Amino acid sequence: MRLPKLRFTKMYRLRDYNFTLVVLIAILSVLGIFVVGSAREIYQGRQIFGVVVGFTAMFIVSMIDYAWVLDFYWILYATAVAGLGLVMLIGENVNGATRWINLGFTTIQPSEFAKILLILFFSRFLMEHEQEVNEKRTLLIYAVLCAIPLGLILIEPNLSTTICTALVLCFLIYLAGLSYRFIGTVLLILIPTAVIFLSIAVQPNQPFLKDYQQKRILSFLEPEKYADDGAYQQNNSVMAIGSGQLTGKGLNNNTTTSVKNGNFILEPQTDFIFAIVGEELGFIGSCIVIALILMIVIQCILIGIRAQNLTGRIIACGVGGLVGVQSFINIGVATGLIPNTGVPLPFVSYGLSSLVSLYIGMGFVLNVGLQPKKYQ
């Protein structure tokens, strides 16, 4: 059986459609709906709406030939930069950060969509420079092209998304064939620089970080000293996860000892959604969520391995890498492994921009899977 062909599509075979990936995303999304509803019932309807819109977008995008889309790769880059720049002009300021654009009926966060657009852009850019990817000129151009959107995200300010996006962009050029010699050289420079930066950043009157960013680092290094301030959220999150024990307290429970019911965690439907998973679904539920995320990442990598060209490999592995990096940061924060910094847990946390952008990214991954090497 063959799927229908449109002007900007190819002739696909239904058996090449990765239904395993779709099912994994669907299960994780349904879990997310229930957990968001338990964390803040008022957001559950909007989460369902986001999942429906996202799934629809994912299917439509999966039918569009990614090679055709990448013919407009400079437009994709310009759109990402323009969206981030627009935030600076008409963005809505919330709690001292300007990250959202109010459309009247909803708000969008351009940095979430920029992640996917940048993966698409650099997949084509790196393929065109595959043979000279280790040359100084190419590396310099890549660094400048990365610095522009990263700088715009940083000044929102949104340090967590900047770090997450930067890690993904580093992963993309590694996939393109960056030499291990160059990677080793960069690490030899970067690690001591990071140590020096952190040693200065924790000092009074340091020039690099805003006060709240410095406090988050200090809270991580000295949680007992900042137990009632900077480390408050993370300490309560760890307590919530531990209190869930093996099977959890159950979704929508009325337990008086619940950290969630006591409102000890701010915005539990977003950055600390994993604390709700741990408390209400327990160790078993937490493992299921982590396993689903891991299997989604693995499926993306497998699709990337079978991709017909470098652009397909970078798209599939890049989107998988984005899911993996965001998940590691979110869960790491919730469990106290890394300093408090806010990024959503893919397909679980509340947030329409994050949901829809990730579904679009997965749509491109599915299209890469529809065009394996055997059709070269």
XYZ file of C-alpha atoms in Angstrom:
376
model
C 0.000 0.000 0.000
C 1.353 3.451 -0.943
C 0.561 6.752 0.715
C -0.783 9.533 -1.540
C 1.730 11.714 -3.366
C 1.488 15.518 -3.437
C 3.596 18.094 -5.291
C 5.984 18.555 -2.352
C 6.017 14.928 -1.288
C 7.491 11.704 -2.582
C 5.911 8.323 -3.087
C 6.093 6.787 0.368
C 5.411 3.259 1.517
C 3.167 2.789 4.542
C 5.414 0.080 5.970
C 8.230 2.642 6.267
C 6.121 4.834 8.552
C 7.552 4.496 12.060
C 4.396 3.714 14.025
C 6.538 2.607 16.971
C 7.737 6.195 17.427
C 4.184 7.523 17.062
C 2.871 5.120 19.718
C 5.671 6.000 22.141
C 4.959 9.718 21.710
C 1.225 9.109 22.129
C 1.669 7.153 25.381
C 4.005 9.788 26.837
C 1.642 12.576 25.767
C -1.362 10.899 27.407
C 0.653 10.460 30.605
C 1.530 14.147 30.358
C -2.143 15.110 30.091
C -2.985 13.215 33.280
C 0.014 14.512 35.217
C -0.564 18.138 34.155
C -4.223 17.780 35.146
C -3.187 16.487 38.542
C -0.634 19.273 39.008
C -2.979 22.076 37.915
C -6.417 20.965 36.718
C -7.052 24.322 35.038
C -4.351 23.577 32.435
C -5.476 20.075 31.475
C -7.922 21.201 28.766
C -5.291 23.366 27.110
C -2.787 20.493 27.299
C -5.266 18.240 25.485
C -5.734 20.970 22.859
C -1.950 21.234 22.455
C -1.590 17.465 22.010
C -4.370 17.359 19.384
C -2.898 20.303 17.439
C 0.594 18.834 17.813
C -0.396 15.383 16.563
C -2.175 16.915 13.590
C 0.873 19.041 12.763
C 3.168 16.020 13.186
C 1.191 13.943 10.691
C 0.984 16.756 8.119
C 4.707 17.531 8.403
C 5.598 13.834 8.156
C 4.058 13.793 4.660
C 6.150 16.753 3.429
C 9.470 15.920 1.793
C 12.120 17.294 4.151
C 14.491 17.835 1.210
C 11.920 20.176 -0.350
C 11.616 22.130 2.920
C 15.398 22.450 3.156
C 15.494 24.168 -0.240
C 14.360 27.195 1.788
C 16.901 26.701 4.566
C 18.031 30.332 4.688
C 14.394 31.365 5.067
C 14.132 28.947 7.992
C 17.144 30.569 9.641
C 15.809 34.074 8.999
C 12.443 33.062 10.466
C 14.101 31.757 13.630
C 16.171 34.924 14.082
C 13.243 37.201 13.207
C 10.994 35.460 15.731
C 13.594 35.846 18.466
C 14.153 39.471 17.475
C 10.417 40.152 17.527
C 10.351 39.090 21.169
C 12.685 41.992 21.955
C 10.290 44.427 20.230
C 6.798 43.305 21.210
C 7.437 40.511 23.702
C 5.457 40.184 26.902
C 7.468 40.610 30.111
C 6.665 38.051 32.791
C 8.597 37.983 36.068
C 11.442 40.016 34.591
C 11.870 37.875 31.461
C 10.663 38.699 27.946
C 10.186 35.343 26.230
C 6.619 35.324 24.932
C 4.612 37.037 22.203
C 0.942 37.609 22.959
C -1.240 36.789 19.946
C -4.458 37.728 21.724
C -5.944 34.227 21.895
C -2.724 32.648 23.146
C 0.960 33.321 23.716
C 3.858 31.673 21.898
C 7.498 31.245 22.868
C 9.603 31.712 19.696
C 12.698 30.136 21.269
C 10.925 26.751 21.320
C 10.219 26.876 17.588
C 13.699 28.278 16.930
C 15.249 25.030 18.196
C 13.541 23.028 15.444
C 14.166 25.651 12.753
C 17.870 25.758 13.632
C 18.154 21.960 13.458
C 16.610 22.062 9.973
C 18.806 24.945 8.825
C 22.077 23.491 10.063
C 21.276 20.044 8.668
C 21.368 21.562 5.170
C 24.223 23.978 5.936
C 26.426 21.192 7.308
C 25.680 18.890 4.378
C 26.789 21.593 1.956
C 30.022 22.018 3.940
C 30.531 18.353 4.787
C 33.920 18.121 3.106
C 35.331 21.229 4.810
C 33.557 20.917 8.168
C 36.916 20.946 10.012
C 38.307 23.959 8.183
C 38.724 27.184 10.159
C 36.531 29.205 7.817
C 33.614 26.777 8.091
C 33.944 26.561 11.872
C 34.002 30.346 12.127
C 30.890 30.741 9.965
C 29.126 28.022 11.989
C 30.055 29.759 15.244
C 28.727 33.124 14.028
C 25.500 31.611 12.717
C 25.002 29.885 16.086
C 25.918 32.970 18.114
C 23.196 35.193 16.619
C 20.123 33.180 17.778
C 21.853 32.082 21.002
C 22.614 35.711 21.835
C 18.993 36.707 21.243
C 17.766 33.920 23.537
C 20.328 34.824 26.194
C 19.270 38.465 26.441
C 15.574 37.598 26.980
C 17.023 36.426 29.472
C 16.696 32.647 29.109
C 19.971 31.041 30.138
C 18.521 27.522 30.396
C 17.202 27.501 26.819
C 20.472 29.056 25.632
C 22.475 26.222 27.211
C 20.089 23.564 25.904
C 20.137 24.964 22.362
C 23.928 25.398 22.405
C 24.417 21.750 23.412
C 22.173 20.598 20.562
C 24.043 22.778 18.047
C 27.353 21.307 19.235
C 25.878 17.843 18.745
C 24.835 18.712 15.180
C 28.347 19.619 14.037
C 29.668 16.482 15.731
C 27.240 14.470 13.611
C 28.592 16.253 10.523
C 32.056 14.820 11.171
C 33.841 17.237 13.479
C 37.284 15.784 14.222
C 38.017 14.354 17.657
C 41.273 16.292 17.643
C 39.362 19.558 17.434
C 36.878 18.385 20.081
C 39.757 17.504 22.417
C 41.371 20.896 21.867
C 38.105 22.693 22.627
C 37.583 20.666 25.813
C 41.121 21.426 26.988
C 40.283 25.108 26.682
C 36.641 24.981 27.742
C 36.940 22.990 30.977
C 39.510 25.293 32.686
C 37.593 28.311 31.374
C 34.353 26.987 32.875
C 36.061 26.372 36.223
C 37.464 29.924 36.254
C 34.082 31.342 35.198
C 32.222 29.517 37.991
C 34.802 30.495 40.593
C 34.269 34.154 39.637
C 30.488 33.827 39.202
C 29.939 32.814 42.844
C 31.766 35.876 44.139
C 29.932 39.029 45.296
C 29.466 41.715 42.637
C 30.454 39.359 39.812
C 29.796 40.831 36.319
C 28.545 37.766 34.412
C 25.256 36.591 35.910
C 22.070 38.214 37.112
C 21.400 37.936 40.842
C 18.783 35.196 40.503
C 21.079 33.159 38.242
C 23.945 33.420 40.719
C 21.612 32.460 43.551
C 20.608 29.278 41.730
C 24.252 28.210 41.441
C 24.961 29.056 45.079
C 21.809 27.187 46.143
C 23.042 24.115 44.302
C 26.512 24.313 45.882
C 25.222 25.132 49.372
C 21.635 23.822 49.592
C 21.491 23.954 53.400
C 22.456 27.645 53.489
C 19.734 28.522 50.968
C 17.138 25.989 52.140
C 14.484 28.674 52.640
C 15.338 30.627 49.510
C 17.143 29.530 46.356
C 17.154 25.795 47.138
C 13.555 25.759 48.362
C 12.019 24.463 45.121
C 14.589 21.751 44.498
C 14.530 20.517 48.094
C 10.749 20.200 47.962
C 10.957 18.510 44.569
C 13.387 15.869 45.892
C 11.136 15.397 48.924
C 8.092 14.923 46.677
C 9.838 12.341 44.488
C 11.066 10.406 47.527
C 7.651 10.459 49.202
C 6.120 8.662 46.218
C 8.095 5.510 47.106
C 7.413 2.533 44.817
C 3.911 3.101 43.424
C 3.155 6.714 44.338
C 0.232 8.391 46.064
C -1.973 8.331 42.988
C -3.032 11.055 40.576
C -5.387 13.733 41.930
C -4.928 12.449 45.482
C -6.097 14.439 48.503
C -3.256 13.371 50.803
C -2.549 16.157 53.290
C 1.151 15.263 53.361
C 1.471 15.774 49.604
C 4.096 18.341 48.613
C 1.930 19.266 45.620
C -1.270 19.667 47.649
C 0.598 21.863 50.099
C 1.637 24.180 47.220
C 5.294 23.795 48.153
C 6.314 23.716 44.474
C 5.653 26.697 42.222
C 4.524 25.994 38.646
C 4.515 22.190 39.097
C 2.933 21.751 35.660
C 6.075 22.975 33.863
C 9.650 22.943 35.183
C 8.971 20.599 38.113
C 6.500 18.252 36.441
C 8.804 15.307 37.199
C 8.287 15.971 40.924
C 4.568 15.340 40.371
C 5.399 12.165 38.433
C 7.593 10.914 41.280
C 5.151 11.773 44.049
C 1.979 10.522 42.412
C 3.209 7.676 40.193
C 6.165 6.616 42.342
C 9.399 4.944 41.319
C 7.592 2.722 38.819
C 5.865 5.653 37.115
C 9.097 7.657 37.026
C 10.919 4.744 35.400
C 8.140 4.393 32.819
C 8.417 8.079 31.868
C 12.219 7.878 31.612
C 12.000 4.638 29.601
C 9.509 6.174 27.151
C 11.773 9.197 26.619
C 14.795 6.938 26.145
C 12.956 4.791 23.585
C 11.858 7.902 21.667
C 15.477 9.085 21.517
C 16.644 5.623 20.404
C 13.992 5.495 17.656
C 15.164 8.902 16.385
C 18.762 7.690 16.309
C 17.803 4.502 14.460
C 15.922 6.547 11.865
C 18.971 8.794 11.551
C 21.262 5.807 10.974
C 19.047 4.618 8.117
C 18.643 8.120 6.615
C 19.438 8.512 2.920
C 21.832 11.438 3.444
C 23.585 13.613 6.035
C 20.713 16.085 6.302
C 18.299 13.312 7.245
C 20.748 11.930 9.788
C 21.245 15.340 11.396
C 17.497 16.062 11.519
C 16.578 12.726 13.111
C 19.489 12.554 15.540
C 19.286 16.292 16.227
C 15.627 16.177 17.253
C 16.343 13.044 19.294
C 19.267 14.843 20.909
C 17.031 17.813 21.737
C 14.544 15.524 23.493
C 17.381 13.829 25.370
C 19.100 17.052 26.459
C 15.861 18.717 27.598
C 14.816 15.600 29.504
C 18.187 15.308 31.231
C 18.115 18.955 32.313
C 14.491 18.840 33.513
C 14.877 15.597 35.455
C 18.321 16.637 36.709
C 16.851 19.822 38.182
C 13.885 18.017 39.739
C 16.160 15.454 41.390
C 18.782 17.973 42.502
C 21.550 16.695 40.211
C 22.126 20.053 38.516
C 21.379 23.694 39.441
C 17.811 24.931 39.113
C 17.131 26.005 35.531
C 13.841 25.825 33.740
C 13.235 23.751 30.630
C 10.099 21.690 29.911
C 10.031 17.896 30.024
C 9.283 16.869 26.410
C 5.673 15.796 25.772
C 4.924 15.887 29.519
C 5.259 19.480 30.754
C 2.522 22.004 30.089
C 3.300 24.529 27.357
C 1.755 24.803 23.903
C 4.876 26.184 22.217
C 7.060 23.376 23.532
C 4.490 20.708 22.672
C 3.687 21.842 19.137
C 7.321 22.560 18.209
C 8.437 19.100 19.363
C 5.601 17.439 17.429
C 6.667 19.342 14.306
C 10.235 18.177 14.892
C 9.025 14.592 15.203
C 7.064 15.045 11.972
C 10.326 15.756 10.151
C 11.925 12.736 11.839
C 9.075 10.548 10.582
C 9.535 11.928 7.059
C 13.241 11.086 7.208
C 12.170 7.550 8.155
C 9.930 7.409 5.091
C 12.975 7.961 2.864
C 15.584 5.362 3.896
C 18.856 4.640 2.093
C 17.356 2.002 -0.138
C 15.520 4.709 -2.105
C 18.680 6.570 -3.161
